[in-house]
XYZ file of N, CA, C and O in Angstrom:
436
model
N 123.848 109.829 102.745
C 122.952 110.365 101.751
C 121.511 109.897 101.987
O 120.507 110.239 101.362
N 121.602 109.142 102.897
C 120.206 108.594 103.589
C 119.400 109.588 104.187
O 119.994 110.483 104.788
N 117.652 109.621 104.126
C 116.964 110.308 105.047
C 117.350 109.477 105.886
O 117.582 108.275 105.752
N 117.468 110.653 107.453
C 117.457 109.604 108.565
C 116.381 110.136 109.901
O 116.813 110.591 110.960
N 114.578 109.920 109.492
C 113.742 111.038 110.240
C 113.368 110.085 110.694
O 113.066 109.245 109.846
N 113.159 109.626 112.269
C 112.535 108.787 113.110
C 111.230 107.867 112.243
O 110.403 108.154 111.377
N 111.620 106.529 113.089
C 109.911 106.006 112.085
C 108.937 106.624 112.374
O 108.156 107.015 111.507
N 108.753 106.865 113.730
C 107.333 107.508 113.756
C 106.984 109.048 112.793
O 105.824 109.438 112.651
N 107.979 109.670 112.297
C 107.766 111.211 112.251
C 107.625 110.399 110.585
O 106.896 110.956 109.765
N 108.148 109.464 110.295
C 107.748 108.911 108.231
C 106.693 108.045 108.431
O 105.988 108.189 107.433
N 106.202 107.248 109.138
C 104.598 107.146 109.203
C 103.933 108.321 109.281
O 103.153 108.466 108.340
N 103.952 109.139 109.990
C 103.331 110.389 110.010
C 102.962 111.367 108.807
O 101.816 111.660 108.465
N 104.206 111.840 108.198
C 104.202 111.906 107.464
C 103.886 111.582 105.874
O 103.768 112.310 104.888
N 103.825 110.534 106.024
C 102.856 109.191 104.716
C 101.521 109.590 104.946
O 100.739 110.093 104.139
N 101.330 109.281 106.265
C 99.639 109.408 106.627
C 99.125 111.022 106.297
O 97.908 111.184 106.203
N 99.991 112.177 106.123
C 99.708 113.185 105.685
C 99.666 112.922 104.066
O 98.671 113.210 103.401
N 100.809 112.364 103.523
C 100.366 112.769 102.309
C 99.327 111.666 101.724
O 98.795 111.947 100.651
N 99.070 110.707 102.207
C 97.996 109.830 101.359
C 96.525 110.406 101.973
O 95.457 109.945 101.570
N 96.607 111.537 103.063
C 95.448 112.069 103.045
C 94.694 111.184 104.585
O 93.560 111.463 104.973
N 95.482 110.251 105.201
C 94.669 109.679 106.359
C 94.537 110.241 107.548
O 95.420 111.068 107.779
N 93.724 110.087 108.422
C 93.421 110.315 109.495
C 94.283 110.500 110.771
O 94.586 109.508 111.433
N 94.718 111.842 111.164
C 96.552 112.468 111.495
C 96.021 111.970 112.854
O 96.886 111.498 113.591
N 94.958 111.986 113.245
C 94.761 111.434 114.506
C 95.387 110.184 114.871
O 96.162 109.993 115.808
N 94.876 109.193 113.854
C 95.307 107.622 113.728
C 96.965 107.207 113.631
O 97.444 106.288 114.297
N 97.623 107.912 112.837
C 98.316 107.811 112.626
C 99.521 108.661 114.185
O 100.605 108.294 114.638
N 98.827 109.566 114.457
C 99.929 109.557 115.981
C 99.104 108.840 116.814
O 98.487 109.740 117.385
N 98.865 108.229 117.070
C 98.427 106.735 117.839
C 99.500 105.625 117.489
O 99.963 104.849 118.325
N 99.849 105.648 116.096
C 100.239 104.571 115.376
C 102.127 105.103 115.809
O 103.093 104.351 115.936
N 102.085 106.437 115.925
C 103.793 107.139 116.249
C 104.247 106.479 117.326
O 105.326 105.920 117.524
N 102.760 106.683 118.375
C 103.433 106.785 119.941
C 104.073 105.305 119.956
O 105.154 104.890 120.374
N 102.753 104.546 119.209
C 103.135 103.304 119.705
C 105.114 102.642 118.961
O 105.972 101.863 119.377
N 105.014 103.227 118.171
C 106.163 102.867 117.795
C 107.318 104.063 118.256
O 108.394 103.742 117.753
N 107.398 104.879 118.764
C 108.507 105.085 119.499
C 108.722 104.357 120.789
O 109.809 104.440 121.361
N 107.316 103.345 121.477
C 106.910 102.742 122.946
C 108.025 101.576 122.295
O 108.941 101.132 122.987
N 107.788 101.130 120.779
C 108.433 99.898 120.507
C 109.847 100.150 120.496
O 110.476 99.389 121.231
N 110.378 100.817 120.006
C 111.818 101.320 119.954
C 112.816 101.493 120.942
O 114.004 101.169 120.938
N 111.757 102.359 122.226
C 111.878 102.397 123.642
C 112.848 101.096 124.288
O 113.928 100.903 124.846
N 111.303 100.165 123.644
C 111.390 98.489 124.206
C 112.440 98.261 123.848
O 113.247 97.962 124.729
N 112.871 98.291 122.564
C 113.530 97.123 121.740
C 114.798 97.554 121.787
O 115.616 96.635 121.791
N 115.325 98.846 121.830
C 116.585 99.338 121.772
C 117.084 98.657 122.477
O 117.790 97.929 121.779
N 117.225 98.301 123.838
C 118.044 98.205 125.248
C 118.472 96.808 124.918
O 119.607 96.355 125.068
N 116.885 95.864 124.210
C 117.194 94.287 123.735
C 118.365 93.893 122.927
O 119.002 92.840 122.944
N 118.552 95.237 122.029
C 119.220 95.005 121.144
C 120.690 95.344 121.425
O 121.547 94.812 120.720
N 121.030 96.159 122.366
C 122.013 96.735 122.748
C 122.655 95.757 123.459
O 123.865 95.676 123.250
N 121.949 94.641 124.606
C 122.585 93.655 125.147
C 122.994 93.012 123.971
O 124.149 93.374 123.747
N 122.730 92.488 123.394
C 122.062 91.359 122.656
C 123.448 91.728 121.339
O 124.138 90.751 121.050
N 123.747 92.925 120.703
C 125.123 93.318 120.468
C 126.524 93.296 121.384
O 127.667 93.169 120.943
N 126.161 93.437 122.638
C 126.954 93.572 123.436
C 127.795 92.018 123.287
O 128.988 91.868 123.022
N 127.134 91.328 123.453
C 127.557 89.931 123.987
C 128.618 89.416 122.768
O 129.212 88.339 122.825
N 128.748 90.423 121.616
C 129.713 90.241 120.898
C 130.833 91.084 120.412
O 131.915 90.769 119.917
N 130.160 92.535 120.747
C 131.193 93.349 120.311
C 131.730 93.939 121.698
O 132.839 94.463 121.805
N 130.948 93.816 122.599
C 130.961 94.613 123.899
C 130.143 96.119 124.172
O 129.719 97.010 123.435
N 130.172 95.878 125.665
C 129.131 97.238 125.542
C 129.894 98.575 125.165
O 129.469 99.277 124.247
N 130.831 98.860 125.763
C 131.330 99.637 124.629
C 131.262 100.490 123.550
O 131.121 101.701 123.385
N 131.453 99.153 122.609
C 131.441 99.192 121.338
C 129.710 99.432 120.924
O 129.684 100.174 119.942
N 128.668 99.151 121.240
C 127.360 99.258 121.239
C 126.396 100.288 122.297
O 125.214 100.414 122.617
N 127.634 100.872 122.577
C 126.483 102.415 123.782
C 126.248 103.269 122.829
O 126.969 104.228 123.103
N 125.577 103.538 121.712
C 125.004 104.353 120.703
C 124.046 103.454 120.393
O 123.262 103.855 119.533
N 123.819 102.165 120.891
C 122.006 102.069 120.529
C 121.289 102.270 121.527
O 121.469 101.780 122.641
N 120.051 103.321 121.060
C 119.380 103.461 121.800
C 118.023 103.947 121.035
O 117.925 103.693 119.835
N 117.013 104.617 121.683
C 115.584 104.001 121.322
C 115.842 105.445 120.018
O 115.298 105.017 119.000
N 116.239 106.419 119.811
C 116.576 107.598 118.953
C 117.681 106.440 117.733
O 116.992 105.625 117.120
N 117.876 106.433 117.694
C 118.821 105.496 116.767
C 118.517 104.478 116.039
O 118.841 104.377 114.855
N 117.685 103.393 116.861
C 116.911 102.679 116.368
C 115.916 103.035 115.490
O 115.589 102.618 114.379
N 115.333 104.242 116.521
C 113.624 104.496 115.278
C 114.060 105.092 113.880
O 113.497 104.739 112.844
N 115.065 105.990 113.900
C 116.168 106.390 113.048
C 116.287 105.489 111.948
O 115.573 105.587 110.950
N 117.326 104.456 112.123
C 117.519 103.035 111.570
C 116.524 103.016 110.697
O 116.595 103.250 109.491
N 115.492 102.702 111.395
C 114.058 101.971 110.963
C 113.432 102.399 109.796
O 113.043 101.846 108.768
N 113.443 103.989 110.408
C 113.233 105.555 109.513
C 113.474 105.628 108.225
O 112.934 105.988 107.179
N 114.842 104.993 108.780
C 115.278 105.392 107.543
C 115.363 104.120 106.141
O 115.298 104.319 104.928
N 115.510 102.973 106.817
C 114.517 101.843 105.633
C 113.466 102.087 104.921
O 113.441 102.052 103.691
N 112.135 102.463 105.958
C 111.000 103.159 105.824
C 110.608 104.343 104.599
O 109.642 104.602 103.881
N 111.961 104.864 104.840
C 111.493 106.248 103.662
C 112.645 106.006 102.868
O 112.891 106.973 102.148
N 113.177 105.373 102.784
C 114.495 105.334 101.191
C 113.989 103.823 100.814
O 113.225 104.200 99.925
N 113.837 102.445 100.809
C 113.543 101.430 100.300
C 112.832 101.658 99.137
O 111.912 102.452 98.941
N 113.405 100.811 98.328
C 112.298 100.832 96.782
C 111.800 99.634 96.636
O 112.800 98.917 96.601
N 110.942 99.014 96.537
C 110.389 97.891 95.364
C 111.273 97.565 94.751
O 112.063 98.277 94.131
N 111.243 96.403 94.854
C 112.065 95.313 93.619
C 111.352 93.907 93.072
O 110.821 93.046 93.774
N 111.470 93.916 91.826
C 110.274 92.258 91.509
C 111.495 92.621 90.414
O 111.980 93.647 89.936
N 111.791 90.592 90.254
C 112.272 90.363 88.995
C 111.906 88.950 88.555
O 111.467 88.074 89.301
N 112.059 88.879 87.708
C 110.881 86.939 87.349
C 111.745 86.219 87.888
O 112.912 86.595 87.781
N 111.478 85.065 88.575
C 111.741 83.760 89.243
C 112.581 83.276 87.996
O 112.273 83.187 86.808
N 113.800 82.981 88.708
C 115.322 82.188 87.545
C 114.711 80.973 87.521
O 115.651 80.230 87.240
N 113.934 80.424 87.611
C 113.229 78.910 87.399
C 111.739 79.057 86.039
O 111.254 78.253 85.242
N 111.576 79.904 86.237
C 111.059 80.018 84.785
C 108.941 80.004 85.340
O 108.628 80.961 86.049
N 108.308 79.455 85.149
C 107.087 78.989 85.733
C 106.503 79.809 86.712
O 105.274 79.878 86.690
N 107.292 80.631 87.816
C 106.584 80.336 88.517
C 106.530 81.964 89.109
O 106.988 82.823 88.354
N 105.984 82.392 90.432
C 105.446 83.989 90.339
C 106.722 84.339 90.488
O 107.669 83.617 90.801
N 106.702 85.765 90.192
C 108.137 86.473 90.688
C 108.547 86.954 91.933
O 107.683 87.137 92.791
N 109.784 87.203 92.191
C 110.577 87.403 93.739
C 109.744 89.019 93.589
O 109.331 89.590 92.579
N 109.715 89.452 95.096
C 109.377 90.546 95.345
C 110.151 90.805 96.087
O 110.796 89.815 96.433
N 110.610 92.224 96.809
C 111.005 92.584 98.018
C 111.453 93.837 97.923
O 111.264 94.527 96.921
N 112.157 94.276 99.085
C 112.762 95.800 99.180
C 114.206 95.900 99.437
O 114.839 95.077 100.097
N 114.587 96.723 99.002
C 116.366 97.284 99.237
C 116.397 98.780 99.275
O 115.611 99.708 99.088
N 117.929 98.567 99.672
C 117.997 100.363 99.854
C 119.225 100.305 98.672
O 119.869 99.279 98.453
N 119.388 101.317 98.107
C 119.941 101.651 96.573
C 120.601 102.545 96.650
O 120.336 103.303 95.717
N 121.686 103.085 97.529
C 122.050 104.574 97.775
C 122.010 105.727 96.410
O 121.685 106.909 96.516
N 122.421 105.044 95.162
C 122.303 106.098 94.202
C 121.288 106.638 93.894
O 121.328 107.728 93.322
N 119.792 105.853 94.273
C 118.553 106.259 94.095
C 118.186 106.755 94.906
O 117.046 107.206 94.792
N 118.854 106.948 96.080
C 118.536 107.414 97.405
C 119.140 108.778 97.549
O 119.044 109.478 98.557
N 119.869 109.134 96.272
C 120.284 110.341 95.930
C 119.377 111.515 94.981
O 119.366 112.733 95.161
N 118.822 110.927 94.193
C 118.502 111.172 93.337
C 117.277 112.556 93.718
O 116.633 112.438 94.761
N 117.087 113.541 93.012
C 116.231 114.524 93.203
C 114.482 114.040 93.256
O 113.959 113.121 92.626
N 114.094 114.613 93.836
C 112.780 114.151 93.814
C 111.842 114.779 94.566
O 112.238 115.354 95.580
N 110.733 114.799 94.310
C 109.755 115.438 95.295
C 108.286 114.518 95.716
O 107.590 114.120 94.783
N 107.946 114.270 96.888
C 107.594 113.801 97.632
C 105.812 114.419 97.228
O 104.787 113.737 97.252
N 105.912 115.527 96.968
C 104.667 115.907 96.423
C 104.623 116.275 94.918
O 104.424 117.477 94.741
N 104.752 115.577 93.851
C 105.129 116.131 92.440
C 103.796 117.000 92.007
O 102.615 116.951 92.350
N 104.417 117.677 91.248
C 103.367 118.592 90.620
C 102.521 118.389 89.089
O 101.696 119.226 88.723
């Protein structure tokens, strides 16, 4: 129920709708499909050495950016006050599949 659109094509896309500079932003694509490129193969050994290669010949640099993608465009915000009372609150991101369902539009009216 996940989007699953390459990172580079949901940076891209962001940078369209907040209105930035489409130039900049495929500069910002290439380089991160160059990273994905990189990093896939790292990661594929680097699984291997436990599950076997095998079991890990579906990572690759399409899969990864995918992966990534798809953190990228389903993650929500989360803050809830610090269980210690005093002090700032936890921040961070998760993925929520039921919210990741939910109808919505990307450009509301």
């Amino acid at each position: 129920a996940f989007v699953r659109e390459p990172w580079d094509a949901v940076v891209r896309d962001a940078a369209r709708l907040r209105g930035d500079c489409l130039d900049e932003a495929d500069v910002l694509g290439q380089k991160l499909k160059a990273l994905c490129a990189a990093a896939a193969p790292l990661l594929r050994d680097a699984l291997a050495l436990t599950y076997g290669a095998d079991a890990c010949a579906f990572v690759d640099a399409d899969w990864l950016s995918r992966t990534v993608g798809t953190f990228e465009q389903n993650n929500v915000g989360v803050r809830v006050p610090h269980p210690f009372g005093d002090f700032p609150p936890l921040e961070g991101t998760a993925l929520y599949a039921a919210i990741c369902c939910a109808n919505h539009s990307c450009e509301p009216t």
